[in-house]
Coordinates of C-alpha atoms and ligand atoms in Angstrom, one line a residue:
M106 CA -55.9 -10.1 94.0
S107 CA -59.4 -10.1 95.4
A108 CA -60.5 -7.8 98.2
Q109 CA -63.5 -8.1 100.5
L110 CA -65.2 -5.0 101.6
T111 CA -67.0 -4.3 104.8
V112 CA -69.2 -1.2 105.4
A113 CA -69.3 0.8 108.6
C114 CA -72.9 2.1 108.9
T115 CA -75.2 4.4 110.8
S116 CA -79.0 4.4 110.8
D117 CA -79.8 8.1 110.6
F118 CA -82.7 10.6 111.0
S119 CA -84.1 9.4 107.7
G120 CA -84.2 5.8 108.9
L121 CA -81.9 4.8 106.1
V122 CA -78.6 3.1 106.7
R123 CA -75.6 5.0 105.3
G124 CA -71.9 4.3 105.6
K125 CA -68.5 3.9 104.0
A126 CA -66.8 0.7 103.0
F127 CA -63.2 -0.4 103.8
N128 CA -61.0 -3.4 103.1
S129 CA -62.2 -6.2 105.5
D130 CA -58.6 -6.8 106.4
D131 CA -58.6 -3.4 108.1
L132 CA -61.5 -4.3 110.4
D133 CA -59.5 -4.2 113.7
K134 CA -58.0 -0.8 112.7
K135 CA -61.4 0.6 111.8
I136 CA -62.9 -0.6 115.1
T137 CA -60.3 1.3 117.0
A138 CA -60.0 4.4 114.8
G139 CA -63.4 4.6 113.2
I140 CA -64.1 6.3 109.8
G141 CA -64.6 9.9 109.0
W142 CA -68.1 11.3 109.0
T143 CA -69.7 14.7 108.2
P144 CA -72.3 16.4 110.5
T145 CA -74.5 17.6 107.7
N146 CA -75.0 14.0 106.5
V147 CA -77.7 13.8 109.2
Q148 CA -79.8 16.3 107.2
I149 CA -79.8 14.1 104.0
T150 CA -83.4 13.1 103.8
C151 CA -84.8 9.8 102.6
F152 CA -85.1 11.4 99.1
D153 CA -81.4 12.6 99.1
T154 CA -82.3 16.3 99.4
I155 CA -80.5 18.2 102.2
S156 CA -82.6 19.9 104.8
E157 CA -81.6 23.0 106.6
S158 CA -78.5 22.2 108.6
P159 CA -76.8 24.1 111.5
Y160 CA -73.5 22.5 110.5
G161 CA -73.2 23.6 106.9
A162 CA -70.0 22.5 105.4
L163 CA -68.2 22.6 108.8
G164 CA -67.1 19.9 111.2
D165 CA -65.8 16.4 111.4
L166 CA -67.0 13.4 113.3
V167 CA -65.9 9.7 113.7
L168 CA -68.2 6.8 113.0
R169 CA -66.9 4.0 115.2
P170 CA -68.2 0.6 114.2
D171 CA -69.2 -1.8 117.0
M172 CA -67.8 -5.3 116.7
D173 CA -70.9 -6.7 118.4
T174 CA -72.9 -5.7 115.3
L175 CA -70.8 -7.4 112.6
V176 CA -73.0 -8.9 109.9
K177 CA -71.6 -11.4 107.4
S178 CA -74.6 -12.6 105.5
D179 CA -74.5 -15.0 102.5
L180 CA -77.0 -13.9 99.9
P181 CA -78.8 -16.2 97.3
D182 CA -76.7 -14.8 94.4
G183 CA -73.5 -16.1 96.0
T184 CA -72.3 -12.7 97.3
Q185 CA -71.8 -11.8 100.9
M186 CA -73.0 -8.6 102.5
S187 CA -70.7 -7.5 105.3
F188 CA -71.4 -4.5 107.5
L189 CA -71.3 -3.2 111.0
L190 CA -73.3 -0.5 112.8
G191 CA -71.7 2.1 115.0
D192 CA -71.8 5.2 117.0
I193 CA -71.0 8.7 115.7
L194 CA -68.7 10.5 118.1
E195 CA -67.1 13.9 118.3
L196 CA -63.3 13.9 117.6
D197 CA -62.6 13.8 121.3
G198 CA -64.7 10.6 121.7
Q199 CA -67.8 12.2 123.2
P200 CA -71.2 11.1 121.9
W201 CA -72.4 13.3 119.0
E202 CA -75.7 15.1 119.6
C203 CA -77.4 13.6 116.5
C204 CA -76.1 10.0 116.7
T205 CA -79.3 7.9 116.9
R206 CA -77.6 4.9 118.5
G207 CA -76.0 7.2 121.1
I208 CA -79.4 8.8 121.8
L209 CA -80.9 5.3 122.4
R210 CA -77.9 4.4 124.7
A211 CA -78.6 7.6 126.7
A212 CA -82.3 6.8 127.0
I213 CA -81.6 3.3 128.3
A214 CA -79.1 4.6 130.8
D215 CA -81.7 7.1 132.0
L216 CA -84.3 4.4 132.5
E217 CA -81.8 2.5 134.6
R218 CA -81.2 5.6 136.7
A219 CA -84.9 6.1 137.2
S220 CA -85.8 2.5 138.0
D221 CA -82.8 0.2 138.0
L222 CA -84.7 -1.8 135.4
E223 CA -83.8 -3.1 131.9
L224 CA -86.0 -3.6 128.9
R225 CA -86.4 -6.5 126.6
V226 CA -87.6 -5.6 123.2
S227 CA -88.6 -7.2 120.0
F228 CA -89.4 -5.4 116.7
E229 CA -92.1 -7.2 114.6
H230 CA -91.8 -6.2 110.9
E231 CA -94.4 -6.3 108.1
F232 CA -93.2 -5.8 104.5
M233 CA -94.3 -6.4 101.0
L234 CA -92.8 -8.3 98.1
P235 CA -94.8 -6.9 95.3
G236 CA -95.3 -8.9 92.1
G237 CA -96.7 -12.1 93.6
R238 CA -99.4 -14.1 92.0
G239 CA -102.2 -12.9 94.2
T240 CA -102.1 -15.4 97.0
R241 CA -104.3 -14.8 100.1
G242 CA -103.4 -13.8 103.6
F243 CA -102.1 -16.5 106.0
T244 CA -102.5 -19.2 103.4
L245 CA -100.1 -22.1 102.9
D246 CA -100.1 -21.3 99.2
G247 CA -99.0 -17.7 100.0
F248 CA -96.2 -19.1 102.3
L249 CA -95.1 -21.6 99.6
E250 CA -94.8 -18.8 97.1
R251 CA -92.2 -17.2 99.4
Q252 CA -90.7 -20.3 101.0
V253 CA -87.4 -20.1 99.0
F254 CA -87.1 -16.4 99.8
G255 CA -88.0 -17.1 103.5
E256 CA -85.3 -19.8 103.8
A257 CA -82.7 -17.6 102.1
L258 CA -83.7 -14.8 104.5
F259 CA -83.3 -17.0 107.6
R260 CA -79.9 -18.1 106.4
A261 CA -78.8 -14.5 105.7
L262 CA -80.1 -13.4 109.1
A263 CA -78.1 -16.2 110.8
G264 CA -75.0 -14.3 109.5
A265 CA -76.1 -11.4 111.8
G266 CA -76.7 -13.7 114.7
I267 CA -80.5 -13.3 114.3
Q268 CA -82.7 -16.3 114.7
P269 CA -86.3 -15.3 113.8
D270 CA -89.1 -17.2 115.4
G271 CA -91.8 -16.6 112.8
F272 CA -92.4 -15.9 109.1
F273 CA -95.8 -15.8 107.4
R274 CA -98.0 -14.5 104.6
E275 CA -99.7 -11.5 106.3
F276 CA -103.1 -10.2 105.3
G277 CA -102.3 -7.4 102.8
P278 CA -101.5 -8.0 99.1
D279 CA -98.0 -9.5 98.8
Q280 CA -97.5 -8.8 102.5
M281 CA -95.2 -10.9 104.7
E282 CA -94.3 -10.7 108.4
I283 CA -91.2 -11.7 110.3
T284 CA -90.9 -11.9 114.1
V285 CA -87.8 -12.2 116.3
P286 CA -87.4 -13.1 120.0
P287 CA -86.9 -10.3 122.5
Q288 CA -83.4 -8.9 123.2
P289 CA -81.9 -6.2 125.4
A290 CA -83.0 -2.8 124.1
L291 CA -79.9 -1.8 122.2
R292 CA -79.4 -5.2 120.6
A293 CA -83.1 -5.3 119.6
A294 CA -82.7 -2.0 117.8
D295 CA -79.5 -3.1 116.1
E296 CA -81.3 -6.2 115.0
A297 CA -84.2 -4.2 113.6
V298 CA -81.7 -2.1 111.5
M299 CA -80.0 -5.3 110.3
L300 CA -83.1 -7.2 109.6
R301 CA -84.5 -4.5 107.2
E302 CA -81.2 -4.3 105.3
I303 CA -80.8 -8.1 105.1
T304 CA -84.4 -8.5 104.0
R305 CA -84.1 -6.0 101.2
A306 CA -80.7 -7.4 100.1
T307 CA -82.0 -11.0 100.1
A308 CA -85.0 -10.0 97.9
A309 CA -82.8 -7.9 95.6
S310 CA -80.4 -10.8 95.1
M311 CA -83.3 -12.9 94.0
G312 CA -84.5 -10.2 91.5
D313 CA -87.3 -9.1 93.8
R314 CA -87.9 -5.9 95.7
A315 CA -89.0 -5.9 99.4
T316 CA -90.6 -2.7 100.7
F317 CA -91.3 -1.7 104.3
S318 CA -93.0 1.5 103.2
P319 CA -95.8 2.1 105.7
L320 CA -98.4 2.1 103.0
W321 CA -98.2 0.5 99.6
S322 CA -101.3 2.2 98.3
P323 CA -104.2 4.1 99.7
D324 CA -106.6 1.1 99.6
V325 CA -104.6 -1.6 101.3
V326 CA -103.5 -2.4 104.8
G327 CA -100.2 -0.9 105.9
N328 CA -96.8 -2.3 106.9
G329 CA -96.5 -1.8 110.6
V330 CA -93.6 -2.2 113.0
H331 CA -94.9 -3.4 116.3
I332 CA -92.5 -2.8 119.2
H333 CA -92.9 -5.3 122.1
V334 CA -91.4 -4.3 125.4
S335 CA -91.2 -5.8 128.9
L336 CA -89.4 -4.7 132.0
W337 CA -86.8 -6.8 133.9
R338 CA -84.7 -6.6 137.0
K339 CA -81.0 -6.8 136.6
D340 CA -81.0 -10.3 138.1
G341 CA -83.1 -11.5 135.2
S342 CA -86.5 -11.6 136.9
P343 CA -89.5 -10.2 135.1
V344 CA -91.5 -7.2 136.5
T345 CA -94.0 -6.3 133.9
W346 CA -96.8 -8.6 135.2
S347 CA -98.7 -8.6 138.4
E348 CA -101.5 -10.9 139.2
S349 CA -103.4 -8.3 141.1
G350 CA -102.6 -5.3 138.8
Q351 CA -105.1 -3.6 136.5
D352 CA -105.0 -5.6 133.2
G353 CA -102.1 -7.6 134.7
L354 CA -99.7 -4.6 134.7
S355 CA -97.4 -4.3 137.7
E356 CA -97.1 -0.9 139.3
V357 CA -93.9 0.0 137.5
A358 CA -95.1 -1.3 134.2
S359 CA -98.4 0.7 134.6
S360 CA -96.3 3.8 135.0
F361 CA -94.1 3.0 132.1
V362 CA -97.1 2.3 129.9
A363 CA -98.9 5.5 131.1
G364 CA -95.8 7.4 130.1
M365 CA -95.8 5.9 126.6
L366 CA -99.5 6.8 126.3
A367 CA -99.1 10.3 127.6
H368 CA -96.3 11.2 125.2
M369 CA -97.5 9.1 122.3
P370 CA -98.9 12.1 120.3
A371 CA -95.4 13.6 120.4
A372 CA -93.5 10.3 120.1
V373 CA -95.0 9.5 116.7
A374 CA -92.8 12.2 115.2
L375 CA -90.0 9.7 115.9
T376 CA -91.8 6.4 115.6
A377 CA -93.9 6.9 112.4
P378 CA -92.0 9.8 110.9
S379 CA -92.9 10.0 107.2
V380 CA -95.6 11.8 105.3
L381 CA -97.3 8.5 104.4
S382 CA -97.1 7.2 108.0
F383 CA -100.1 9.2 109.0
Q384 CA -102.3 7.6 106.3
R385 CA -101.6 4.3 108.1
L386 CA -102.4 5.7 111.6
V387 CA -106.1 5.9 110.9
P388 CA -109.0 3.9 112.4
H389 CA -109.8 0.5 110.9
R390 CA -106.4 -0.1 109.4
W391 CA -105.5 -2.3 112.4
S392 CA -102.7 0.1 113.2
A393 CA -103.2 2.7 115.9
A394 CA -105.1 6.0 115.7
F395 CA -105.4 6.9 119.4
N396 CA -103.1 7.0 122.4
N397 CA -105.1 4.3 124.1
L398 CA -104.3 1.1 126.0
G399 CA -106.1 -2.0 124.6
A400 CA -106.2 -5.5 125.9
Q401 CA -107.0 -7.7 122.9
D402 CA -107.3 -4.8 120.5
R403 CA -105.2 -4.6 117.4
E404 CA -106.1 -1.0 116.9
A405 CA -104.7 0.1 120.3
G406 CA -101.8 2.5 120.5
V407 CA -100.4 0.2 123.1
R408 CA -101.7 -3.4 123.3
I409 CA -101.4 -5.8 126.1
C410 CA -100.3 -9.0 124.4
P411 CA -102.0 -12.3 125.3
V412 CA -100.0 -14.9 127.3
T413 CA -100.6 -18.5 126.8
A414 CA -98.8 -20.0 129.8
Q415 CA -101.0 -21.0 132.8
D416 CA -98.3 -21.1 135.5
K417 CA -97.5 -17.8 137.1
A418 CA -93.7 -17.9 136.6
T419 CA -94.0 -18.4 132.8
R420 CA -96.8 -15.9 132.6
A421 CA -94.6 -13.3 134.2
R422 CA -91.8 -14.0 131.7
Q423 CA -94.1 -13.9 128.7
F424 CA -96.1 -10.8 129.6
N425 CA -95.3 -7.8 127.4
V426 CA -97.0 -4.8 125.8
E427 CA -96.8 -3.8 122.1
F428 CA -96.5 -0.3 120.8
R429 CA -98.3 -0.2 117.4
A430 CA -97.9 3.3 116.1
A431 CA -94.5 2.7 114.5
D432 CA -93.2 1.9 111.1
A433 CA -90.0 1.3 109.2
T434 CA -89.5 4.9 108.1
A435 CA -88.2 5.4 111.6
S436 CA -84.7 4.7 112.7
P437 CA -85.2 1.8 115.2
Y438 CA -82.8 3.7 117.5
L439 CA -84.9 6.9 117.6
A440 CA -88.2 5.0 117.7
L441 CA -87.1 3.0 120.7
A442 CA -85.4 6.0 122.4
A443 CA -88.7 7.9 122.2
L444 CA -90.6 5.0 123.8
V445 CA -87.9 4.5 126.5
A446 CA -87.9 8.2 127.3
A447 CA -91.7 8.4 127.4
G448 CA -91.8 5.3 129.7
T449 CA -89.1 6.7 132.0
L450 CA -91.1 9.9 132.3
G451 CA -94.1 7.8 133.3
I452 CA -92.0 6.1 136.1
R453 CA -90.5 9.4 137.3
D454 CA -94.0 11.1 137.3
R455 CA -95.6 8.0 139.0
L456 CA -98.3 7.9 136.3
V457 CA -100.9 5.2 136.4
A458 CA -102.1 3.6 133.2
P459 CA -105.9 3.7 132.5
A460 CA -107.9 0.5 132.3
A461 CA -107.6 -1.1 128.9
S462 CA -110.3 -0.1 126.4
S463 CA -112.0 -2.6 124.2
E464 CA -114.3 -0.7 121.8
D465 CA -114.2 1.2 118.5
L466 CA -112.9 4.6 119.7
S467 CA -113.6 6.1 116.3
L468 CA -117.3 6.1 117.2
L469 CA -116.7 8.3 120.3
S470 CA -117.1 12.1 120.1
A471 CA -114.1 14.3 120.8
S472 CA -115.5 15.3 124.2
D473 CA -116.1 11.6 125.2
L474 CA -112.5 10.9 124.2
A475 CA -111.3 13.9 126.2
K476 CA -113.3 12.7 129.3
R477 CA -111.4 9.5 129.1
G478 CA -108.1 11.1 128.6
I479 CA -107.7 9.7 125.1
Q480 CA -106.3 11.7 122.2
R481 CA -106.5 11.1 118.5
L482 CA -102.9 10.8 117.3
P483 CA -101.6 13.6 115.0
T484 CA -103.1 13.2 111.5
D485 CA -100.1 14.4 109.5
L486 CA -96.3 14.6 109.9
G487 CA -96.2 18.4 110.4
S488 CA -98.6 18.2 113.3
A489 CA -96.6 15.4 114.8
L490 CA -93.4 17.5 114.6
D491 CA -95.2 20.4 116.3
A492 CA -96.5 18.0 119.0
F493 CA -92.9 16.8 119.6
L494 CA -91.5 20.3 120.0
A495 CA -94.5 21.2 122.2
D496 CA -94.0 18.3 124.5
E497 CA -91.1 19.7 126.4
A498 CA -90.9 16.9 128.9
L499 CA -90.2 14.5 126.1
S500 CA -88.2 16.6 123.7
S501 CA -85.9 17.8 126.6
T502 CA -84.8 14.2 127.2
F503 CA -82.9 14.4 123.9
P504 CA -79.6 16.3 123.4
T505 CA -80.3 20.0 123.5
R506 CA -80.2 20.9 119.8
M507 CA -81.4 17.5 118.5
P508 CA -85.2 18.2 118.4
D509 CA -84.9 21.3 116.3
I510 CA -82.4 19.7 113.9
Y511 CA -84.6 16.6 113.6
V512 CA -87.7 18.7 112.9
A513 CA -85.8 20.7 110.2
H514 CA -84.8 17.4 108.6
K515 CA -88.4 16.2 108.5
R516 CA -89.8 19.5 107.3
G517 CA -87.4 19.2 104.3
E518 CA -88.9 15.8 103.6
I519 CA -92.4 17.3 103.8
A520 CA -91.5 20.1 101.4
H521 CA -90.0 17.6 98.9
V522 CA -93.2 15.4 99.0
S523 CA -95.6 18.4 98.8
G524 CA -94.8 18.8 95.1
M525 CA -95.8 15.2 94.3
S526 CA -99.0 13.7 93.2
E527 CA -100.4 11.0 95.6
E528 CA -99.3 8.3 93.2
Q529 CA -95.7 9.7 93.0
C530 CA -95.6 10.0 96.8
F531 CA -96.5 6.3 97.3
A532 CA -94.0 5.3 94.6
A533 CA -91.3 7.4 96.1
Y534 CA -91.7 5.9 99.6
A535 CA -92.0 2.4 98.3
A536 CA -88.8 2.8 96.3
T537 CA -86.9 4.2 99.4
Y538 CA -87.9 2.0 102.2
Ligands
LIG687 N1 -100.8 -4.3 109.2 C1 -101.2 -3.7 110.4 C2 -100.4 -2.4 110.7 O1 -100.3 -1.6 109.9 C3 -101.1 -4.7 111.6 C4 -101.8 -6.0 111.5 C5 -101.5 -6.9 112.6 O2 -102.2 -6.8 113.7 O3 -100.6 -7.7 112.6 O4 -100.0 -2.2 111.8
MG688 MG1 -99.0 -8.4 111.5

């Protein structure tokens, strides 16, 4: 008798995907009843240490898988990976305070309350497949080395309903990039969770190891996650672009972007939340080191992306901005929740985005930066966590106890890494993400 197993999963504070498997024949039953989950699991760090937990050994929760996220991906070694993502609920069915997917759902609902608008989002991922033969960035040769992998990956992603629109040999050593079309916010975050798992599984089934760690070594370019967002009315019409707006931003998009910028020093605690993340968020790594808006600047915290269409209707549909201070150590749900919450605050507070900068901000003095309202992003995880707790406007958009629990989780991660040499730290993150 052969049994097929499916895993009900959550993407948790560590940004890892954890879950429990069940017989695939029981899928309908599990969708209705869910599977048992333990509150303190949320304090298991990416290194499998357990941070301080308010729950201790107490409590029970239900992880209820969502049928819309069913993945059945065929892998190159002939196996199939089958999993679903879900929401963690209290036993009475209420959303649980530390469920990352529930937190994103709430942030999306709040944006809708504030503006009646919806987001379309796309997560662009960079990752490395170490052990290549030293091909060069963007080369055909570099692509050909990974063509078999790329085609296997596209087939596996089809099993998740994901149809990527690009795959190429990025600039860093052994670095690849994969891009997907925009989706409604929750689906985009679901896809980001799935894509990382499917990419790692595809590589593993070919005897390779894919890593999304934000930095592979101190000397090379990092693996970023660039989060593209645009705003839409419920009738499907785009509202991010305005011909007469500063840098092409409509009034509401300007406010949303201004909110993302204002709260970015705090938001990075959720969007780039590892000890290594902050070695990527430095000038001249083509990541993001400041909370600035840039037009054609690949070092901007938020970049206005170029549009190729000449006619206005298509321009309006293509126009989007890209948040660059994120990486794959973040749960996509929390990263996007932070951006949505920050943007919503911008709309509620009627903020106006500054004109886009197009210069090397690392050359400006602290006082010149301050005059222009630009801040250097936190330079280590501890400072980012402090900034998150200090930004009450942002942190209070999360469930009441969540910010403190999250910060305790991350402080446990910092404590674990603090005993490591630099080399051990890079290796530990590369092996985990
Ligand atoms: N690898 C860079 C990063 O860490 C991004 C390079 C690019 O613009 O695609 O974000
Ligand atoms: Mg790139």
